[in-house]
XYZ file of C-alpha atoms in Angstrom:
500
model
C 0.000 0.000 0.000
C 1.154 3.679 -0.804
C 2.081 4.771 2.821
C 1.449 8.510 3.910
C 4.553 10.109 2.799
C 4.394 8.385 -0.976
C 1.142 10.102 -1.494
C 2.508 13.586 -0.914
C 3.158 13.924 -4.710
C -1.021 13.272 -5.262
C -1.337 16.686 -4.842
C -0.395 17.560 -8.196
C -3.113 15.197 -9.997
C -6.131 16.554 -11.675
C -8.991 16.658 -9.805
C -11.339 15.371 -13.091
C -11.342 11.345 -13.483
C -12.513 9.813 -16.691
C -12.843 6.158 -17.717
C -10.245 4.453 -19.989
C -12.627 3.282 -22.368
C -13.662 7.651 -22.497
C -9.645 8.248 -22.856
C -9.413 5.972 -25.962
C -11.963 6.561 -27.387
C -11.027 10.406 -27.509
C -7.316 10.913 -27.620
C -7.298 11.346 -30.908
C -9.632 14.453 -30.861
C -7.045 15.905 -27.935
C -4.295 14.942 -30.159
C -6.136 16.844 -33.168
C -6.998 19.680 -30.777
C -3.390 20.676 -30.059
C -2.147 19.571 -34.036
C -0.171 16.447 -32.876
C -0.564 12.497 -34.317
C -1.179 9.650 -32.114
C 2.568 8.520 -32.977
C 3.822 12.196 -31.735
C 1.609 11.696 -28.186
C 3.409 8.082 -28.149
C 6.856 10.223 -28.543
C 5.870 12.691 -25.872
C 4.488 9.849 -23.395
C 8.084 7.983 -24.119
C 9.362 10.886 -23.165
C 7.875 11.691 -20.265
C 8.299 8.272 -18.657
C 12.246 8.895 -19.602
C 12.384 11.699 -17.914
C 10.448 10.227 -14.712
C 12.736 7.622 -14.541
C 15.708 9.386 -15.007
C 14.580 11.549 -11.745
C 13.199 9.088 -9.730
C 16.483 6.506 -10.252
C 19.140 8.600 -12.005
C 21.698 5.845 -10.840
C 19.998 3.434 -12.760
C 22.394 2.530 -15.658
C 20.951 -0.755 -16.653
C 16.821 -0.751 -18.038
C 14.503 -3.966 -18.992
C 11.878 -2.520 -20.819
C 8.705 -4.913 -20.937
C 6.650 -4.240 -24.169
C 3.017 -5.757 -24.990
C 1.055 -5.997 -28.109
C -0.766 -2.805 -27.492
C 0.256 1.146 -28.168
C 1.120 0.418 -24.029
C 4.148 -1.513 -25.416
C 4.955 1.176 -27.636
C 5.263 3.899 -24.831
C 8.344 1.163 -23.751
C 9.940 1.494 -27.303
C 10.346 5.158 -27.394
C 11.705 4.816 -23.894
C 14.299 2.553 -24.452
C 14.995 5.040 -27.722
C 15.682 7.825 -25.648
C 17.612 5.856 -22.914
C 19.870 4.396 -25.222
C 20.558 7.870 -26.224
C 21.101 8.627 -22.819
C 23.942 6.259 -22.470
C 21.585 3.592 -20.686
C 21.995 0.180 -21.353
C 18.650 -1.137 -22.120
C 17.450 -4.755 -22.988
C 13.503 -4.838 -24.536
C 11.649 -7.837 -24.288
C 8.550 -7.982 -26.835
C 5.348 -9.468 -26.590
C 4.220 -10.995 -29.800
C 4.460 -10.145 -33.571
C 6.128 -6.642 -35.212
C 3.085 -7.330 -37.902
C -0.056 -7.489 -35.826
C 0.854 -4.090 -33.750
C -1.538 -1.262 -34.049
C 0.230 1.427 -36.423
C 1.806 3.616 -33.858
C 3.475 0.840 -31.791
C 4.788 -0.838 -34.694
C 6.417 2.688 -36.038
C 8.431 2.930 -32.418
C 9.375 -0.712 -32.596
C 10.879 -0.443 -35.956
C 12.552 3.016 -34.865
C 14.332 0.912 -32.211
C 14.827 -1.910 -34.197
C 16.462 -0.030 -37.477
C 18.844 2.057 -34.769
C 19.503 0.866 -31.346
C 19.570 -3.051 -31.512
C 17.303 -6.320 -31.444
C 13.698 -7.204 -28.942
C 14.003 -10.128 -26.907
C 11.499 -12.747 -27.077
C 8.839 -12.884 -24.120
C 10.298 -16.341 -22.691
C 14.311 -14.675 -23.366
C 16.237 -15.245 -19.976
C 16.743 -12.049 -17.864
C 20.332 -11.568 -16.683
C 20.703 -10.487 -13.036
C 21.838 -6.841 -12.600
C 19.576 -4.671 -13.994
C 18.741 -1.450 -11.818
C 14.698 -0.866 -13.130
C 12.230 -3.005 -14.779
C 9.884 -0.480 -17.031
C 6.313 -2.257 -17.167
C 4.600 -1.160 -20.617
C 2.776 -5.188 -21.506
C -0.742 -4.164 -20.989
C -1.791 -0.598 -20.506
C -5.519 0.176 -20.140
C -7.703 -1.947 -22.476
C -7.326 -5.125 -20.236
C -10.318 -6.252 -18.655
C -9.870 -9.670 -17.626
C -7.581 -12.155 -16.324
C -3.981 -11.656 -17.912
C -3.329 -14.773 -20.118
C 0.330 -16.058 -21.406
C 2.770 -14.692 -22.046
C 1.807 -11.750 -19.463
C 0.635 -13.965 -16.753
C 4.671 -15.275 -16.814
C 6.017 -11.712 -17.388
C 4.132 -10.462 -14.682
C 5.275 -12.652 -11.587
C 9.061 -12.664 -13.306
C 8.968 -8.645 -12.859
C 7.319 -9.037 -9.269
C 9.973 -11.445 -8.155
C 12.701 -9.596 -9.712
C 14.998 -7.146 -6.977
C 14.579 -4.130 -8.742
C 12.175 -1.467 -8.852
C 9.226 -1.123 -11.142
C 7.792 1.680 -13.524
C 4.225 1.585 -14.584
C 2.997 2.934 -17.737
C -0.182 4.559 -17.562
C -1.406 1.470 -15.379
C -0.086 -1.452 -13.336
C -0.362 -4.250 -15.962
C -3.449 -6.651 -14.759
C -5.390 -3.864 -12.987
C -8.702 -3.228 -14.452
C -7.858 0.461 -15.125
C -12.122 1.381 -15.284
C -12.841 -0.287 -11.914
C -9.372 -0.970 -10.033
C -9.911 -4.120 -9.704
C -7.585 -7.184 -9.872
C -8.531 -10.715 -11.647
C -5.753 -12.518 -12.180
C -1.865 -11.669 -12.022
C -1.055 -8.077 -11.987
C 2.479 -5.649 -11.544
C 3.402 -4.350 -8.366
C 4.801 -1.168 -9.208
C 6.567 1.226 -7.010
C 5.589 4.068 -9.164
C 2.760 4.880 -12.026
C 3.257 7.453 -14.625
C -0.302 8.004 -16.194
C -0.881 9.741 -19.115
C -3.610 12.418 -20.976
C -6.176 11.969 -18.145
C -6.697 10.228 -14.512
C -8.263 6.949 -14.846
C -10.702 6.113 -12.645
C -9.512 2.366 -11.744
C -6.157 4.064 -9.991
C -8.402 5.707 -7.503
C -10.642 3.114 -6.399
C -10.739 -0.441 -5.473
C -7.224 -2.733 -5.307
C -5.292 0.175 -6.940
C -3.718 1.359 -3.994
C -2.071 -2.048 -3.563
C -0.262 -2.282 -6.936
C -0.051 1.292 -7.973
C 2.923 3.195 -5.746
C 2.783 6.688 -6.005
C 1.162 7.807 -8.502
C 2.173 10.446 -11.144
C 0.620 12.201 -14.330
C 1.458 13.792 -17.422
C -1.298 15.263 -20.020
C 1.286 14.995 -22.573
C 0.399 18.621 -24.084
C -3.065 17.615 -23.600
C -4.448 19.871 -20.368
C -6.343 22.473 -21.694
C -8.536 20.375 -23.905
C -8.875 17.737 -21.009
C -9.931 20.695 -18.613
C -12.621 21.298 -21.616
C -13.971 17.682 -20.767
C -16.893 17.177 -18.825
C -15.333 14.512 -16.399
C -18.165 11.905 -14.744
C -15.767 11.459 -11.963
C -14.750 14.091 -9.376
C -11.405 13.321 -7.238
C -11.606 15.023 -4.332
C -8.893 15.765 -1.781
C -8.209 18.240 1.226
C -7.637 21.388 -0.787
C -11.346 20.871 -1.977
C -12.560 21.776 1.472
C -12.704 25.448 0.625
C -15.741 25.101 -1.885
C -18.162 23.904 0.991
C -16.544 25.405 4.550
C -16.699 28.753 4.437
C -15.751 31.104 7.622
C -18.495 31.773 9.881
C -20.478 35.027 10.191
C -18.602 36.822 14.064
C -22.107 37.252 14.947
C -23.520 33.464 14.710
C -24.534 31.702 17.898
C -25.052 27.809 18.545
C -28.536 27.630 16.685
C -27.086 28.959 13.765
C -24.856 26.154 12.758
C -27.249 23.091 12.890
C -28.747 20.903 15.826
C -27.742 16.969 15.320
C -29.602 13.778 16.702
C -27.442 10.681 16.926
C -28.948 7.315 17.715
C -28.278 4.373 18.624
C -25.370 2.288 21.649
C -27.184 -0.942 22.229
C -26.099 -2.352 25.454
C -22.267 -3.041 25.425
C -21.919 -0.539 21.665
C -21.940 3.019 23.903
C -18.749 3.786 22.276
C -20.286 3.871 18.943
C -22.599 6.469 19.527
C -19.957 8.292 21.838
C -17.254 8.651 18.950
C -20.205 9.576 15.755
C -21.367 12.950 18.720
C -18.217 13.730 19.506
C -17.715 13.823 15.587
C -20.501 16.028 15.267
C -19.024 18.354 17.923
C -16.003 18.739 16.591
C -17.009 19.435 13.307
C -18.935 22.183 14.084
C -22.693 21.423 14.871
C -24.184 23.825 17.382
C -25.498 21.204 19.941
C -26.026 17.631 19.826
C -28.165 15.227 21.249
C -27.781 11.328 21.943
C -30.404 9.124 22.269
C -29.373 5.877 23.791
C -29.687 3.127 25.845
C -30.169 4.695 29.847
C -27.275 2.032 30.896
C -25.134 4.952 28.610
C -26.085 8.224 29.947
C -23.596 8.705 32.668
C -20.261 7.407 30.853
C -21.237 9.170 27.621
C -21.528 12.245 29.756
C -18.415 11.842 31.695
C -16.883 11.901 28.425
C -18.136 14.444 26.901
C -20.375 16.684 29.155
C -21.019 18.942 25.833
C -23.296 16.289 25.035
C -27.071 15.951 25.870
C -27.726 12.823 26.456
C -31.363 10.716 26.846
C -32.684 7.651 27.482
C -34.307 6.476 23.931
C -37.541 5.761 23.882
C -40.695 6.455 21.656
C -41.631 9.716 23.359
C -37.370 11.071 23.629
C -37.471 10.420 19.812
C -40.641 12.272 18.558
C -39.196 15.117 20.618
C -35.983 14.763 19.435
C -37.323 14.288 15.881
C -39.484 17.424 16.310
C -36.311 19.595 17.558
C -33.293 18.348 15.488
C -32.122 19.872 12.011
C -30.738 16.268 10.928
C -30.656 12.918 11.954
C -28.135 9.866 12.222
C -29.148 6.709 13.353
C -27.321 3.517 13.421
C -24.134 3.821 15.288
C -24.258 0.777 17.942
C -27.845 0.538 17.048
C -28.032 -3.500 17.410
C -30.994 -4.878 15.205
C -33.247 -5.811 18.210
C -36.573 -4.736 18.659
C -35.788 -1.586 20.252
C -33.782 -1.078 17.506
C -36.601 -1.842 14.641
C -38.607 0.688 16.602
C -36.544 3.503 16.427
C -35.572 2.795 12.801
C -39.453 2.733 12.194
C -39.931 5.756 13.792
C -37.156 8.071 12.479
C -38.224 6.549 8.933
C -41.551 8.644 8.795
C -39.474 11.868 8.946
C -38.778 13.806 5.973
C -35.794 15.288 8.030
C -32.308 14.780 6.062
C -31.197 11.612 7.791
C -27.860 9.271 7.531
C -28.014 5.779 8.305
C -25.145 3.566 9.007
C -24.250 0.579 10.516
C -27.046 -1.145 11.650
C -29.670 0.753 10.146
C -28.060 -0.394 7.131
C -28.916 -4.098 8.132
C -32.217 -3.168 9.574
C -32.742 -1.524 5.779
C -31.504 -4.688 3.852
C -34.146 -6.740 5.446
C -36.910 -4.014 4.988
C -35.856 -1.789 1.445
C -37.206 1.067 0.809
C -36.271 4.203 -1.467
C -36.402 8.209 -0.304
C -34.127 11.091 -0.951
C -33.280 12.547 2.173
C -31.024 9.904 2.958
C -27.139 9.102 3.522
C -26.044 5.849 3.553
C -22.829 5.090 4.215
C -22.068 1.310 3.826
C -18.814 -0.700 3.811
C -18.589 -3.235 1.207
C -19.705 -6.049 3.444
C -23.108 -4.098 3.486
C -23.572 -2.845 0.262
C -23.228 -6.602 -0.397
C -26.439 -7.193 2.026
C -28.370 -4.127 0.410
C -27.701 -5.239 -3.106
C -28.537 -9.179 -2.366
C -24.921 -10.060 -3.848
C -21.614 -10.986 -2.567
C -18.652 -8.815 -1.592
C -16.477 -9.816 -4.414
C -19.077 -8.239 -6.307
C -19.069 -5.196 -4.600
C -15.336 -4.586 -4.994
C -15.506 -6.164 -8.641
C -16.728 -2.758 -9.520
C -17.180 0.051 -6.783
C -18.523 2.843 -9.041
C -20.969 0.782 -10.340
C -21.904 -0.723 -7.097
C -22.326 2.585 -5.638
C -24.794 3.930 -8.700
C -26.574 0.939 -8.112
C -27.370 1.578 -4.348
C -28.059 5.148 -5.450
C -30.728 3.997 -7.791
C -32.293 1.258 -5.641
C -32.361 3.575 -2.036
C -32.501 6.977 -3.819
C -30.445 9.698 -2.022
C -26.567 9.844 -1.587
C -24.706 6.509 -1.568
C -20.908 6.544 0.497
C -19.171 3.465 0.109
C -16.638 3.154 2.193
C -13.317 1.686 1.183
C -9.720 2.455 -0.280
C -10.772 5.359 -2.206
C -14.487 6.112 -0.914
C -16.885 6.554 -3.726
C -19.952 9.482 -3.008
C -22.899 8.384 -5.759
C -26.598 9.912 -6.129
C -29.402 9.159 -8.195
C -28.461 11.731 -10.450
C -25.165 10.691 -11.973
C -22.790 12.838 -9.756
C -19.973 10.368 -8.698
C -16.516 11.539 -6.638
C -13.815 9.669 -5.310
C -12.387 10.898 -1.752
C -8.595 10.360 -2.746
C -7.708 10.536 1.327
C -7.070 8.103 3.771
C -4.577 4.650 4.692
C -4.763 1.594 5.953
C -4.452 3.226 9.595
C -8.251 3.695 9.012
C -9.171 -0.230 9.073
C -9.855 -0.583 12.506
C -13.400 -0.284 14.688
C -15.240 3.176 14.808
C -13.939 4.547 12.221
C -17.630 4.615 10.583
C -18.948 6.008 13.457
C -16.609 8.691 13.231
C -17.798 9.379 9.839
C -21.456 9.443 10.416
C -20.910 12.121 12.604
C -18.815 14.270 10.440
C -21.506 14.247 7.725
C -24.529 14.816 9.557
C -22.832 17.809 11.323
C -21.949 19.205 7.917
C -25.465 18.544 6.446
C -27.235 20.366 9.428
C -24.606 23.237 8.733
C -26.355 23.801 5.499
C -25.057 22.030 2.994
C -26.714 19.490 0.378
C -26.345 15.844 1.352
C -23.820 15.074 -1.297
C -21.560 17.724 -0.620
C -21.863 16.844 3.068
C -20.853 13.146 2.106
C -18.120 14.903 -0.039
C -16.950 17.359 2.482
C -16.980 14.505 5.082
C -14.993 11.791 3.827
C -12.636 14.326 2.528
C -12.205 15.901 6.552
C -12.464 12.250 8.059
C -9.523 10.860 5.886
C -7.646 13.783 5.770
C -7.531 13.896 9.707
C -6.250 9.905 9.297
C -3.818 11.097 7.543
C -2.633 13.694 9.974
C -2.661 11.273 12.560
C -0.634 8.464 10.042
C 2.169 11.518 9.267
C 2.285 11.862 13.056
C 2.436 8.406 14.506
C 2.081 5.977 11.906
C -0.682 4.127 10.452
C -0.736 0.586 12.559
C -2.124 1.425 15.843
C -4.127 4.653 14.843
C -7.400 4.042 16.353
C -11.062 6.486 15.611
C -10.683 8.607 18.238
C -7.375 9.708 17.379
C -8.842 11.627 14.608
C -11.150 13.953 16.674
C -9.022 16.241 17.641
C -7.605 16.370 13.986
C -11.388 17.260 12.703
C -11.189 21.322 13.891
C -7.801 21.778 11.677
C -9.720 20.124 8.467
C -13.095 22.253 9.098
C -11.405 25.801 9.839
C -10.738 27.636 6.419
């Protein structure tokens, strides 16, 4: 996984994702746009990659370039072009026939060939001392399980002590949905090119990618001309929804929350998602629990108001809060059913997590002023499928909960996808591994109901809020580390992300 520090260069990636079915489908028009051929964006993506290299490992003197069947493979020829030039000593390996390579490929394979020396068969022995392996087999258009001679190439590279360079994608990752099928690179870094593809954002691509770098080869104006599908959001977005507050506000001003749920032996849960909404900015908050709770959530956090839950606390509550979440520690008993019933027939904006979630699976139902916020385990439950499923394709799975529960869909994960009914998809590009440990959802909840009662719309309030909540992760990872980092660390990280 990309640890804290890798990511630091992230912050010079475009903030519009497309597909890489969108990408090849258009490059040519962006080539046309700016006057170049396809072969001359090949030439400037060869280039590029050169130059990455050179500056990432500029005491690398010995290159195996890995080149596929594809205009991927190409990118590899024009590199080993220019490092030849360069003094490098470079050995290419080719997959498959001169003759059956699309047009561009073939030109920059018979550039090398005609001037710099021979291409290696795919099953050629690798010597022992070379300083970078340079992954160009597959590129973009793979959607299924690598087959022979990649499958080989693949685990050779992986076992192989020296670093690895991705070209525009990690060969074997599914560069749409980020998802892995079969064998795939591990690369330490990934130079993409033209536009950010949405499948190095999202699902397993964190695993295989390294840091990740771009290059619009020329391209960035007409890109910025795009309308992107895809939104990648990060901390610096924060200033579009959190604006300073007015010196003359007071607490009812800036939204009153309701949290639910802490089940008998789950007071914690509740605890951490109204601290959340505390220190995020909400005005006053109000837990509704079980009575057994009361005292040690007030001990803790005497800001609180805290109540017993029961059918007459909740109308009231109902009646006298600007937005609702219910869920965290909630239990699915029939105290539990009750409560869920009973917040239901509000047309408040609500979030449900947890087990609301699993209360909802068993009893669907569709409305629009609801958040969910589901891990993959229950998106698997509300969608009747399994998990694999789930991660098979993220983006998809989240449109689909969008469509079937109406509202704003957050599923959680290694690059958190926001989804509504009406098409607008982000990916929160925050967070680590540090995050994979209990509460952390709770945590959430309570970030994005305090931002939704603070005025704004439920799908920037999912934005804003998994942007704050793994931003404030990755404080904490910078400062400590990620193993060991556990959800209450991150409240006291939540004022820094929420103050312009």
């Amino acid at each position: 996984m990309t640890d804290h520090q890798q990511k630091r260069n992230r912050i010079s990636l475009p903030h519009s994702v497309f597909s890489a079915d969108w990408v090849r489908e258009n490059e040519k028009q962006g080539a046309r746009h700016v006057g170049v051929s396809l072969y001359q964006l090949m030439e400037r993506a060869g280039e590029a990659a050169f130059l990455l290299c050179r500056k990432l490992y500029p005491d690398a003197r010995r290159w195996l370039i890995l080149c596929g069947h594809g205009n991927n493979g190409g990118d590899g020829y024009v590199i080993g072009r220019y490092a030849r030039q360069y003094g490098i000593e470079v050995t290419l390996v080719g997959c498959g026939d001169a003759f059956t390579l699309p047009p561009e490929a073939r030109q920059a394979r018979d550039n090398w060939s005609n001037n710099y020396g021979s291409v290696l068969p795919e099953n050629a022995a690798w010597p022992e001392n070379y300083d970078l392996i340079i992954d160009g087999l597959l590129g973009t258009g793979i959607q299924s399980e690598p087959r022979e001679p990649y499958t080989t190439l693949i685990h050779q590279a992986n076992k192989y002590p020296a670093p690895i360079v991705a070209l525009d994608i990690p060969s074997g990752l599914n560069a749409n949905t980020g998802s892995v099928s079969g064998a795939v690179i591990q690369a330490n870094q990934t130079l993409t090119f033209v536009a950010l593809k949405s499948g190095l954002l999202t699902g397993q691509a964190r695993n295989v990618t390294g840091a990740l770098y771009y290059d619009a080869l020329g391209l960035s104006d007409w890109v910025r001309e795009q309308n992107a599908p895809i939104q990648r959001l990060t901390v610096a977005d924060l200033q579009r929804w959190i604006k300073p507050r007015s010196p003359c506000s007071h607490k009812g001003d800036h939204g009153k929350l309701l949290v639910i749920g802490g089940e008998i032996g789950t007071g914690g849960a509740i605890r951490m998602a109204a601290e959340a909404g505390l220190r995020t900015g909400s005005g006053l908050v109000r837990v509704l629990t079980r009575a057994e709770h009361i005292a040690p959530v007030l001990a803790a956090r005497p800001e609180l108001m805290v109540q017993e839950l029961t059918e007459e606390s909740l109308d009231a509550g109902i009646a006298w809060a600007d937005v609702i979440a219910i869920g965290p520690g909630l239990g699915t008993s029939e105290w539990a059913k009750a409560a869920i019933k009973q917040v239901g027939a509000s047309e408040k904006i609500m979030l449900w997590d947890a087990d609301a979630l699993n209360l909802l699976a068993i009893s669907p139902d569709k409305r629009q002023n609801r958040i969910i916020t589901p891990h993959p385990g229950e998106a698997a439950r509300l969608l009747q499928c399994n998990i694999q499923q789930i991660e098979s394709d993220r983006l998809l799975s989240a449109q689909k909960l969008a469509e079937r529960y109406g509202g704003v869909v957050v599923l959680k994960g290694a690059g958190t996808v926001i989804a509504d009914e009406n098409l607008h998809l982000a990916i929160a590009d925050v967070g680590n591994a540090g995050m994979a440990s209990g509460g952390m959802g709770d945590v959430l909840s309570g970030i994005i109901t305090s931002l939704s009662g603070q005025g704004l719309s439920p799908f920037d309030a999912a934005c804003a809020g998994c942007v704050i909540h793994g931003g404030a992760a990755d404080i904490v990872a910078w400062r400590q580390g990620e193993r060991g980092m556990i959800a209450t660390d991150l409240l006291r990280e939540i004022p820094k992300l929420v103050n312009p």
